[in-house]
Amino acid sequence: MARIEDIANKLNISKGTVSKALNGAPDVSETLRKAVLETAVDLGYSRSLHKKGAKQLCLFIENMAYAEPADFGHDIIAGFRRAAEPAGFVVQIVDLSEAIQKATRYDEYMLQNNFVGAFFLGLTLSDTWLHQLQTSRTPAVLLDNHVPANPTSCYVGVDNNEGMDLAVAYLKQLGHRKIGYLSGGLGSYVNQQRYLAFFHALRKNGLPDDHHLAGSDYYFSECLQKHLPALLRQNVTAILCSHDLLAHTVMLHCLELGLRIPQDLSIIGFDDLPLCDYTAPPLTTIRQDRTQLGKSGFYALSSLLNSVPISTLLLHAQLVLRQSCGQASPQNPSIRKM
Amino acid sequence: MARIEDIANKLNISKGTVSKALNGAPDVSETLRKAVLETAVDLGYSRSLHKKGAKQLCLFIENMAYAEPADFGHDIIAGFRRAAEPAGFVVQIVDLSEAIQKATRYDEYMLQNNFVGAFFLGLTLSDTWLHQLQTSRTPAVLLDNHVPANPTSCYVGVDNNEGMDLAVAYLKQLGHRKIGYLSGGLGSYVNQQRYLAFFHALRKNGLPDDHHLAGSDYYFSECLQKHLPALLRQNVTAILCSHDLLAHTVMLHCLELGLRIPQDLSIIGFDDLPLCDYTAPPLTTIRQDRTQLGKSGFYALSSLLNSVPISTLLLHAQLVLRQSCGQASPQNPSIRKM
């Protein structure tokens, strides 16, 4: 790992100037400061945990308000802080825009702002920084995104295989044999994982795993107007959804179609958002504990900061039974004619 | 969670007697002590971390000397202790025999011996306790074994998908298009995972994934006499092995057959045991860092002890290049006639 001296030699300036530039001293020009930061990143310099005042963590949030109800993010953030702060870290929350990502490289941003590690919420597969994280050197933990082969990046999430398996086994126990799956867009890592986990669970439980049993789209409307009717035509008696908001929308749409839930169709969501208690009927779902996800995010980051190259940290999933599932029953044939 | 009072009420004895029995006081009969322990386990009582003198961890080792060179286990143990002891835990090492498992239930053993959590090395799918761990209540971390749906059990291992992907991508880059796989018996969880990971990596790299490209057996002799010739007859130009000892044996056998490594055949192992430096040629392999595995074992256990229900913790894999791989080349046809 590069030292301050290496940066100084490379730029042919004094160590003191490098140090000042790294610490944002006002008597270093912006041009020189930028040159120092870029050289520091190129040489692989990173602030040591042992340096005074260097224990700042950054919690990046992207599209959180848009993608999920606010409290989803809130619980994760609270869990992360609850684990990080007693361990002596300061947590800063940064709204991660595409503009920030385009303006500055990830490693450079972290160095510039004196952050020793990051926890990312809501990063998508198309984000600029996600690609940089494959070769970055500043510890980064990503919720629901996997960066392979970089010893300083780690994926934290729920055990989707376990969750899908619990849900499918439960439905099988209720007599369901033909189970459908509706998913958000497969441009997100977590949706890809849950999609694969669904079929894995079908096979594990000895149920048919025809790929026509699943439909996915970024837009709810497409799921409702195209994939849901296709599943109903195949006489599925239960539908699993990749997340609760989709499950809730599907449930509302089914009620409009005259289907009774759970008498005619069982529905299961994923995430256990607070809304699950308030839907009609209350939604059975696969729980990911948000506070614990946040804590796990810190544990993973803490491991990376201690040079333990964790790749993946998954939380146990839990099936939360409410009222949206019932015994499989032959369904109303008139509905099937759609 | 049950309290001492609940055990006392259930057995109709005093709290003091329960406490004495749990702490192995000499004035409590063995019969009563056993009844107290069994009731404690049935009611879900477990010693709190906050109790004085209750911070003992148990590191169970089974078949370690037999299954792997001694230093494999040694590094893991050292890593575990290096993380656990500074955190204030005492680590006891217990040789886990089938006799112990048959004599006592896991939860009962832990309570009886005042252990708050366990790290298991070398447990096999047929072990009595592995089944109990599905419903046990004392935190348990298992190296290379996954116990689904129990919030107090966690799987720690290397990221086999990442490892296989690194190896296959590297071989592809060297021009290999037909890659074979030899595996130890599929009665072990880690062998199952690596087997699946191998085919996953072939697909990911756009290479043929015919299941005839893999052979597995508990016994090396079967791999050498049956599966290796079958792979060579299919004109594979490279062979991946599920672990280094098997790769080493395969390498020796190929040399006896007159095959030059890596000119005629490339070979990659898994684990990066110390022997890889000493084989002829030195073995290219997928590394799992044993010290870090041990540390991760403690981090996972520590999370479970803090009621963070981690299911899986994987370490990054790393491809270690030595001399057992080369450019793919058309092979000696006389060898192919075996």
JSON list of C-alpha atoms in Angstrom, two decimals, chain B residues 145-310:
[
{"chain": "B", "resi": 145, "resn": "ASN", "atom": "CA", "xyz": [-22.23, -26.65, 6.28]},
{"chain": "B", "resi": 146, "resn": "HIS", "atom": "CA", "xyz": [-25.50, -24.82, 5.86]},
{"chain": "B", "resi": 147, "resn": "VAL", "atom": "CA", "xyz": [-28.37, -25.21, 8.31]},
{"chain": "B", "resi": 148, "resn": "PRO", "atom": "CA", "xyz": [-31.44, -23.51, 6.86]},
{"chain": "B", "resi": 149, "resn": "ALA", "atom": "CA", "xyz": [-34.10, -21.60, 8.76]},
{"chain": "B", "resi": 150, "resn": "ASN", "atom": "CA", "xyz": [-32.56, -21.66, 12.24]},
{"chain": "B", "resi": 151, "resn": "PRO", "atom": "CA", "xyz": [-31.81, -18.10, 13.37]},
{"chain": "B", "resi": 152, "resn": "THR", "atom": "CA", "xyz": [-29.12, -19.37, 15.73]},
{"chain": "B", "resi": 153, "resn": "SER", "atom": "CA", "xyz": [-27.11, -21.29, 13.11]},
{"chain": "B", "resi": 154, "resn": "CYS", "atom": "CA", "xyz": [-24.82, -19.85, 10.48]},
{"chain": "B", "resi": 155, "resn": "TYR", "atom": "CA", "xyz": [-22.74, -21.19, 7.59]},
{"chain": "B", "resi": 156, "resn": "VAL", "atom": "CA", "xyz": [-19.22, -19.88, 7.05]},
{"chain": "B", "resi": 157, "resn": "GLY", "atom": "CA", "xyz": [-17.10, -20.77, 4.05]},
{"chain": "B", "resi": 158, "resn": "VAL", "atom": "CA", "xyz": [-15.43, -19.51, 0.94]},
{"chain": "B", "resi": 159, "resn": "ASP", "atom": "CA", "xyz": [-17.39, -18.09, -2.01]},
{"chain": "B", "resi": 160, "resn": "ASN", "atom": "CA", "xyz": [-17.28, -21.23, -4.16]},
{"chain": "B", "resi": 161, "resn": "ASN", "atom": "CA", "xyz": [-19.08, -19.57, -7.07]},
{"chain": "B", "resi": 162, "resn": "GLU", "atom": "CA", "xyz": [-16.53, -16.80, -7.17]},
{"chain": "B", "resi": 163, "resn": "GLY", "atom": "CA", "xyz": [-13.65, -19.27, -6.94]},
{"chain": "B", "resi": 164, "resn": "MET", "atom": "CA", "xyz": [-14.89, -21.53, -9.73]},
{"chain": "B", "resi": 165, "resn": "ASP", "atom": "CA", "xyz": [-15.66, -18.53, -11.87]},
{"chain": "B", "resi": 166, "resn": "LEU", "atom": "CA", "xyz": [-12.14, -17.14, -11.46]},
{"chain": "B", "resi": 167, "resn": "ALA", "atom": "CA", "xyz": [-10.64, -20.53, -12.37]},
{"chain": "B", "resi": 168, "resn": "VAL", "atom": "CA", "xyz": [-12.86, -21.17, -15.39]},
{"chain": "B", "resi": 169, "resn": "ALA", "atom": "CA", "xyz": [-12.42, -17.61, -16.73]},
{"chain": "B", "resi": 170, "resn": "TYR", "atom": "CA", "xyz": [-8.65, -18.02, -16.39]},
{"chain": "B", "resi": 171, "resn": "LEU", "atom": "CA", "xyz": [-8.65, -21.35, -18.26]},
{"chain": "B", "resi": 172, "resn": "LYS", "atom": "CA", "xyz": [-10.87, -19.87, -20.95]},
{"chain": "B", "resi": 173, "resn": "GLN", "atom": "CA", "xyz": [-8.41, -17.03, -21.35]},
{"chain": "B", "resi": 174, "resn": "LEU", "atom": "CA", "xyz": [-5.68, -19.66, -21.88]},
{"chain": "B", "resi": 175, "resn": "GLY", "atom": "CA", "xyz": [-7.73, -21.09, -24.74]},
{"chain": "B", "resi": 176, "resn": "HIS", "atom": "CA", "xyz": [-9.38, -24.00, -22.93]},
{"chain": "B", "resi": 177, "resn": "ARG", "atom": "CA", "xyz": [-12.87, -24.78, -24.17]},
{"chain": "B", "resi": 178, "resn": "LYS", "atom": "CA", "xyz": [-13.51, -28.24, -22.75]},
{"chain": "B", "resi": 179, "resn": "ILE", "atom": "CA", "xyz": [-12.89, -28.32, -19.02]},
{"chain": "B", "resi": 180, "resn": "GLY", "atom": "CA", "xyz": [-13.49, -31.34, -16.80]},
{"chain": "B", "resi": 181, "resn": "TYR", "atom": "CA", "xyz": [-14.22, -31.56, -13.08]},
{"chain": "B", "resi": 182, "resn": "LEU", "atom": "CA", "xyz": [-13.24, -34.18, -10.52]},
{"chain": "B", "resi": 183, "resn": "SER", "atom": "CA", "xyz": [-14.82, -34.07, -7.10]},
{"chain": "B", "resi": 184, "resn": "GLY", "atom": "CA", "xyz": [-14.72, -35.78, -3.75]},
{"chain": "B", "resi": 185, "resn": "GLY", "atom": "CA", "xyz": [-17.92, -37.51, -2.57]},
{"chain": "B", "resi": 186, "resn": "LEU", "atom": "CA", "xyz": [-21.11, -35.50, -2.93]},
{"chain": "B", "resi": 187, "resn": "GLY", "atom": "CA", "xyz": [-22.18, -36.52, 0.56]},
{"chain": "B", "resi": 188, "resn": "SER", "atom": "CA", "xyz": [-20.50, -33.36, 1.83]},
{"chain": "B", "resi": 189, "resn": "TYR", "atom": "CA", "xyz": [-22.13, -29.94, 1.58]},
{"chain": "B", "resi": 190, "resn": "VAL", "atom": "CA", "xyz": [-19.00, -28.19, 0.38]},
{"chain": "B", "resi": 191, "resn": "ASN", "atom": "CA", "xyz": [-18.49, -30.74, -2.41]},
{"chain": "B", "resi": 192, "resn": "GLN", "atom": "CA", "xyz": [-22.11, -30.28, -3.49]},
{"chain": "B", "resi": 193, "resn": "GLN", "atom": "CA", "xyz": [-21.65, -26.51, -3.57]},
{"chain": "B", "resi": 194, "resn": "ARG", "atom": "CA", "xyz": [-18.42, -26.67, -5.55]},
{"chain": "B", "resi": 195, "resn": "TYR", "atom": "CA", "xyz": [-19.94, -29.12, -8.02]},
{"chain": "B", "resi": 196, "resn": "LEU", "atom": "CA", "xyz": [-22.84, -26.75, -8.69]},
{"chain": "B", "resi": 197, "resn": "ALA", "atom": "CA", "xyz": [-20.45, -23.79, -8.76]},
{"chain": "B", "resi": 198, "resn": "PHE", "atom": "CA", "xyz": [-18.34, -25.49, -11.44]},
{"chain": "B", "resi": 199, "resn": "PHE", "atom": "CA", "xyz": [-21.29, -25.85, -13.81]},
{"chain": "B", "resi": 200, "resn": "HIS", "atom": "CA", "xyz": [-22.49, -22.37, -12.93]},
{"chain": "B", "resi": 201, "resn": "ALA", "atom": "CA", "xyz": [-19.06, -21.04, -13.94]},
{"chain": "B", "resi": 202, "resn": "LEU", "atom": "CA", "xyz": [-19.08, -22.97, -17.24]},
{"chain": "B", "resi": 203, "resn": "ARG", "atom": "CA", "xyz": [-22.43, -21.45, -18.16]},
{"chain": "B", "resi": 204, "resn": "LYS", "atom": "CA", "xyz": [-21.36, -17.98, -17.04]},
{"chain": "B", "resi": 205, "resn": "ASN", "atom": "CA", "xyz": [-18.30, -18.24, -19.29]},
{"chain": "B", "resi": 206, "resn": "GLY", "atom": "CA", "xyz": [-20.25, -19.59, -22.25]},
{"chain": "B", "resi": 207, "resn": "LEU", "atom": "CA", "xyz": [-18.58, -23.03, -22.21]},
{"chain": "B", "resi": 208, "resn": "PRO", "atom": "CA", "xyz": [-20.29, -26.40, -22.71]},
{"chain": "B", "resi": 209, "resn": "ASP", "atom": "CA", "xyz": [-21.75, -27.68, -19.42]},
{"chain": "B", "resi": 210, "resn": "ASP", "atom": "CA", "xyz": [-22.48, -31.31, -20.26]},
{"chain": "B", "resi": 211, "resn": "HIS", "atom": "CA", "xyz": [-22.78, -33.27, -17.00]},
{"chain": "B", "resi": 212, "resn": "HIS", "atom": "CA", "xyz": [-20.42, -35.92, -18.39]},
{"chain": "B", "resi": 213, "resn": "LEU", "atom": "CA", "xyz": [-17.69, -33.34, -17.83]},
{"chain": "B", "resi": 214, "resn": "ALA", "atom": "CA", "xyz": [-17.80, -34.08, -14.09]},
{"chain": "B", "resi": 215, "resn": "GLY", "atom": "CA", "xyz": [-17.07, -37.16, -12.02]},
{"chain": "B", "resi": 216, "resn": "SER", "atom": "CA", "xyz": [-17.22, -37.55, -8.25]},
{"chain": "B", "resi": 217, "resn": "ASP", "atom": "CA", "xyz": [-16.43, -40.17, -5.67]},
{"chain": "B", "resi": 218, "resn": "TYR", "atom": "CA", "xyz": [-15.55, -40.37, -2.01]},
{"chain": "B", "resi": 219, "resn": "TYR", "atom": "CA", "xyz": [-12.55, -42.54, -2.91]},
{"chain": "B", "resi": 220, "resn": "PHE", "atom": "CA", "xyz": [-9.62, -41.12, -4.87]},
{"chain": "B", "resi": 221, "resn": "SER", "atom": "CA", "xyz": [-9.10, -44.50, -6.55]},
{"chain": "B", "resi": 222, "resn": "GLU", "atom": "CA", "xyz": [-12.52, -44.33, -8.17]},
{"chain": "B", "resi": 223, "resn": "CYS", "atom": "CA", "xyz": [-11.82, -40.80, -9.44]},
{"chain": "B", "resi": 224, "resn": "LEU", "atom": "CA", "xyz": [-8.49, -41.94, -10.92]},
{"chain": "B", "resi": 225, "resn": "GLN", "atom": "CA", "xyz": [-9.60, -45.23, -12.41]},
{"chain": "B", "resi": 226, "resn": "LYS", "atom": "CA", "xyz": [-13.05, -44.34, -13.65]},
{"chain": "B", "resi": 227, "resn": "HIS", "atom": "CA", "xyz": [-13.68, -40.60, -13.92]},
{"chain": "B", "resi": 228, "resn": "LEU", "atom": "CA", "xyz": [-10.25, -39.35, -15.00]},
{"chain": "B", "resi": 229, "resn": "PRO", "atom": "CA", "xyz": [-10.05, -41.72, -18.01]},
{"chain": "B", "resi": 230, "resn": "ALA", "atom": "CA", "xyz": [-13.62, -40.76, -18.94]},
{"chain": "B", "resi": 231, "resn": "LEU", "atom": "CA", "xyz": [-12.64, -37.08, -18.98]},
{"chain": "B", "resi": 232, "resn": "LEU", "atom": "CA", "xyz": [-9.50, -37.73, -21.00]},
{"chain": "B", "resi": 233, "resn": "ARG", "atom": "CA", "xyz": [-11.51, -39.72, -23.55]},
{"chain": "B", "resi": 234, "resn": "GLN", "atom": "CA", "xyz": [-13.70, -36.61, -23.98]},
{"chain": "B", "resi": 235, "resn": "ASN", "atom": "CA", "xyz": [-10.55, -34.63, -24.84]},
{"chain": "B", "resi": 236, "resn": "VAL", "atom": "CA", "xyz": [-10.74, -32.17, -21.98]},
{"chain": "B", "resi": 237, "resn": "THR", "atom": "CA", "xyz": [-7.67, -29.91, -21.99]},
{"chain": "B", "resi": 238, "resn": "ALA", "atom": "CA", "xyz": [-8.00, -28.87, -18.36]},
{"chain": "B", "resi": 239, "resn": "ILE", "atom": "CA", "xyz": [-9.30, -30.41, -15.15]},
{"chain": "B", "resi": 240, "resn": "LEU", "atom": "CA", "xyz": [-10.53, -28.59, -12.07]},
{"chain": "B", "resi": 241, "resn": "CYS", "atom": "CA", "xyz": [-10.57, -30.54, -8.80]},
{"chain": "B", "resi": 242, "resn": "SER", "atom": "CA", "xyz": [-12.77, -30.01, -5.75]},
{"chain": "B", "resi": 243, "resn": "HIS", "atom": "CA", "xyz": [-9.72, -29.91, -3.47]},
{"chain": "B", "resi": 244, "resn": "ASP", "atom": "CA", "xyz": [-5.93, -29.81, -3.61]},
{"chain": "B", "resi": 245, "resn": "LEU", "atom": "CA", "xyz": [-5.24, -33.33, -2.36]},
{"chain": "B", "resi": 246, "resn": "LEU", "atom": "CA", "xyz": [-7.35, -34.75, -5.14]},
{"chain": "B", "resi": 247, "resn": "ALA", "atom": "CA", "xyz": [-5.68, -32.41, -7.67]},
{"chain": "B", "resi": 248, "resn": "HIS", "atom": "CA", "xyz": [-2.27, -33.57, -6.49]},
{"chain": "B", "resi": 249, "resn": "THR", "atom": "CA", "xyz": [-3.21, -37.25, -6.84]},
{"chain": "B", "resi": 250, "resn": "VAL", "atom": "CA", "xyz": [-4.69, -36.61, -10.29]},
{"chain": "B", "resi": 251, "resn": "MET", "atom": "CA", "xyz": [-1.51, -34.81, -11.29]},
{"chain": "B", "resi": 252, "resn": "LEU", "atom": "CA", "xyz": [0.69, -37.75, -10.19]},
{"chain": "B", "resi": 253, "resn": "HIS", "atom": "CA", "xyz": [-1.53, -40.19, -12.01]},
{"chain": "B", "resi": 254, "resn": "CYS", "atom": "CA", "xyz": [-1.48, -38.12, -15.22]},
{"chain": "B", "resi": 255, "resn": "LEU", "atom": "CA", "xyz": [2.32, -38.00, -15.11]},
{"chain": "B", "resi": 256, "resn": "GLU", "atom": "CA", "xyz": [2.33, -41.81, -14.82]},
{"chain": "B", "resi": 257, "resn": "LEU", "atom": "CA", "xyz": [0.09, -41.92, -17.90]},
{"chain": "B", "resi": 258, "resn": "GLY", "atom": "CA", "xyz": [2.71, -39.95, -19.78]},
{"chain": "B", "resi": 259, "resn": "LEU", "atom": "CA", "xyz": [0.81, -36.68, -19.80]},
{"chain": "B", "resi": 260, "resn": "ARG", "atom": "CA", "xyz": [2.88, -33.54, -19.32]},
{"chain": "B", "resi": 261, "resn": "ILE", "atom": "CA", "xyz": [1.44, -30.88, -17.04]},
{"chain": "B", "resi": 262, "resn": "PRO", "atom": "CA", "xyz": [0.68, -28.21, -18.12]},
{"chain": "B", "resi": 263, "resn": "GLN", "atom": "CA", "xyz": [1.71, -28.86, -21.76]},
{"chain": "B", "resi": 264, "resn": "ASP", "atom": "CA", "xyz": [-0.82, -31.65, -22.34]},
{"chain": "B", "resi": 265, "resn": "LEU", "atom": "CA", "xyz": [-3.25, -30.97, -19.51]},
{"chain": "B", "resi": 266, "resn": "SER", "atom": "CA", "xyz": [-3.86, -28.05, -17.15]},
{"chain": "B", "resi": 267, "resn": "ILE", "atom": "CA", "xyz": [-4.88, -28.78, -13.57]},
{"chain": "B", "resi": 268, "resn": "ILE", "atom": "CA", "xyz": [-6.36, -26.51, -10.89]},
{"chain": "B", "resi": 269, "resn": "GLY", "atom": "CA", "xyz": [-7.00, -27.40, -7.26]},
{"chain": "B", "resi": 270, "resn": "PHE", "atom": "CA", "xyz": [-9.09, -25.82, -4.50]},
{"chain": "B", "resi": 271, "resn": "ASP", "atom": "CA", "xyz": [-8.14, -24.65, -0.98]},
{"chain": "B", "resi": 272, "resn": "ASP", "atom": "CA", "xyz": [-4.49, -23.61, -1.41]},
{"chain": "B", "resi": 273, "resn": "LEU", "atom": "CA", "xyz": [-3.07, -26.06, 1.08]},
{"chain": "B", "resi": 274, "resn": "PRO", "atom": "CA", "xyz": [0.65, -25.62, 1.82]},
{"chain": "B", "resi": 275, "resn": "LEU", "atom": "CA", "xyz": [1.42, -28.65, -0.38]},
{"chain": "B", "resi": 276, "resn": "CYS", "atom": "CA", "xyz": [0.58, -26.61, -3.51]},
{"chain": "B", "resi": 277, "resn": "ASP", "atom": "CA", "xyz": [3.98, -24.97, -3.39]},
{"chain": "B", "resi": 278, "resn": "TYR", "atom": "CA", "xyz": [5.75, -28.35, -3.36]},
{"chain": "B", "resi": 279, "resn": "THR", "atom": "CA", "xyz": [3.99, -30.38, -6.01]},
{"chain": "B", "resi": 280, "resn": "ALA", "atom": "CA", "xyz": [5.65, -30.89, -9.39]},
{"chain": "B", "resi": 281, "resn": "PRO", "atom": "CA", "xyz": [4.70, -28.61, -11.04]},
{"chain": "B", "resi": 282, "resn": "PRO", "atom": "CA", "xyz": [3.48, -26.31, -8.26]},
{"chain": "B", "resi": 283, "resn": "LEU", "atom": "CA", "xyz": [-0.31, -26.34, -8.25]},
{"chain": "B", "resi": 284, "resn": "THR", "atom": "CA", "xyz": [-2.45, -23.42, -9.41]},
{"chain": "B", "resi": 285, "resn": "THR", "atom": "CA", "xyz": [-5.40, -23.36, -7.05]},
{"chain": "B", "resi": 286, "resn": "ILE", "atom": "CA", "xyz": [-8.37, -21.45, -5.65]},
{"chain": "B", "resi": 287, "resn": "ARG", "atom": "CA", "xyz": [-7.44, -20.04, -2.30]},
{"chain": "B", "resi": 288, "resn": "GLN", "atom": "CA", "xyz": [-9.54, -19.97, 0.81]},
{"chain": "B", "resi": 289, "resn": "ASP", "atom": "CA", "xyz": [-7.66, -18.05, 3.44]},
{"chain": "B", "resi": 290, "resn": "ARG", "atom": "CA", "xyz": [-7.73, -20.31, 6.48]},
{"chain": "B", "resi": 291, "resn": "THR", "atom": "CA", "xyz": [-6.82, -17.69, 9.07]},
{"chain": "B", "resi": 292, "resn": "GLN", "atom": "CA", "xyz": [-9.52, -15.40, 7.74]},
{"chain": "B", "resi": 293, "resn": "LEU", "atom": "CA", "xyz": [-12.00, -18.29, 7.72]},
{"chain": "B", "resi": 294, "resn": "GLY", "atom": "CA", "xyz": [-11.30, -18.72, 11.42]},
{"chain": "B", "resi": 295, "resn": "LYS", "atom": "CA", "xyz": [-11.73, -15.01, 12.10]},
{"chain": "B", "resi": 296, "resn": "SER", "atom": "CA", "xyz": [-14.95, -14.99, 10.08]},
{"chain": "B", "resi": 297, "resn": "GLY", "atom": "CA", "xyz": [-16.16, -17.90, 12.18]},
{"chain": "B", "resi": 298, "resn": "PHE", "atom": "CA", "xyz": [-15.81, -15.73, 15.25]},
{"chain": "B", "resi": 299, "resn": "TYR", "atom": "CA", "xyz": [-17.41, -12.67, 13.62]},
{"chain": "B", "resi": 300, "resn": "ALA", "atom": "CA", "xyz": [-20.40, -14.80, 12.62]},
{"chain": "B", "resi": 301, "resn": "LEU", "atom": "CA", "xyz": [-20.67, -16.32, 16.10]},
{"chain": "B", "resi": 302, "resn": "SER", "atom": "CA", "xyz": [-20.40, -12.92, 17.66]},
{"chain": "B", "resi": 303, "resn": "SER", "atom": "CA", "xyz": [-23.29, -11.72, 15.46]},
{"chain": "B", "resi": 304, "resn": "LEU", "atom": "CA", "xyz": [-25.45, -14.68, 16.52]},
{"chain": "B", "resi": 305, "resn": "LEU", "atom": "CA", "xyz": [-24.60, -14.00, 20.17]},
{"chain": "B", "resi": 306, "resn": "ASN", "atom": "CA", "xyz": [-25.83, -10.44, 19.58]},
{"chain": "B", "resi": 307, "resn": "SER", "atom": "CA", "xyz": [-29.08, -11.85, 18.14]},
{"chain": "B", "resi": 308, "resn": "VAL", "atom": "CA", "xyz": [-28.24, -10.82, 14.57]},
{"chain": "B", "resi": 309, "resn": "PRO", "atom": "CA", "xyz": [-29.54, -13.91, 12.73]},
{"chain": "B", "resi": 310, "resn": "ILE", "atom": "CA", "xyz": [-26.83, -14.36, 10.11]}
]
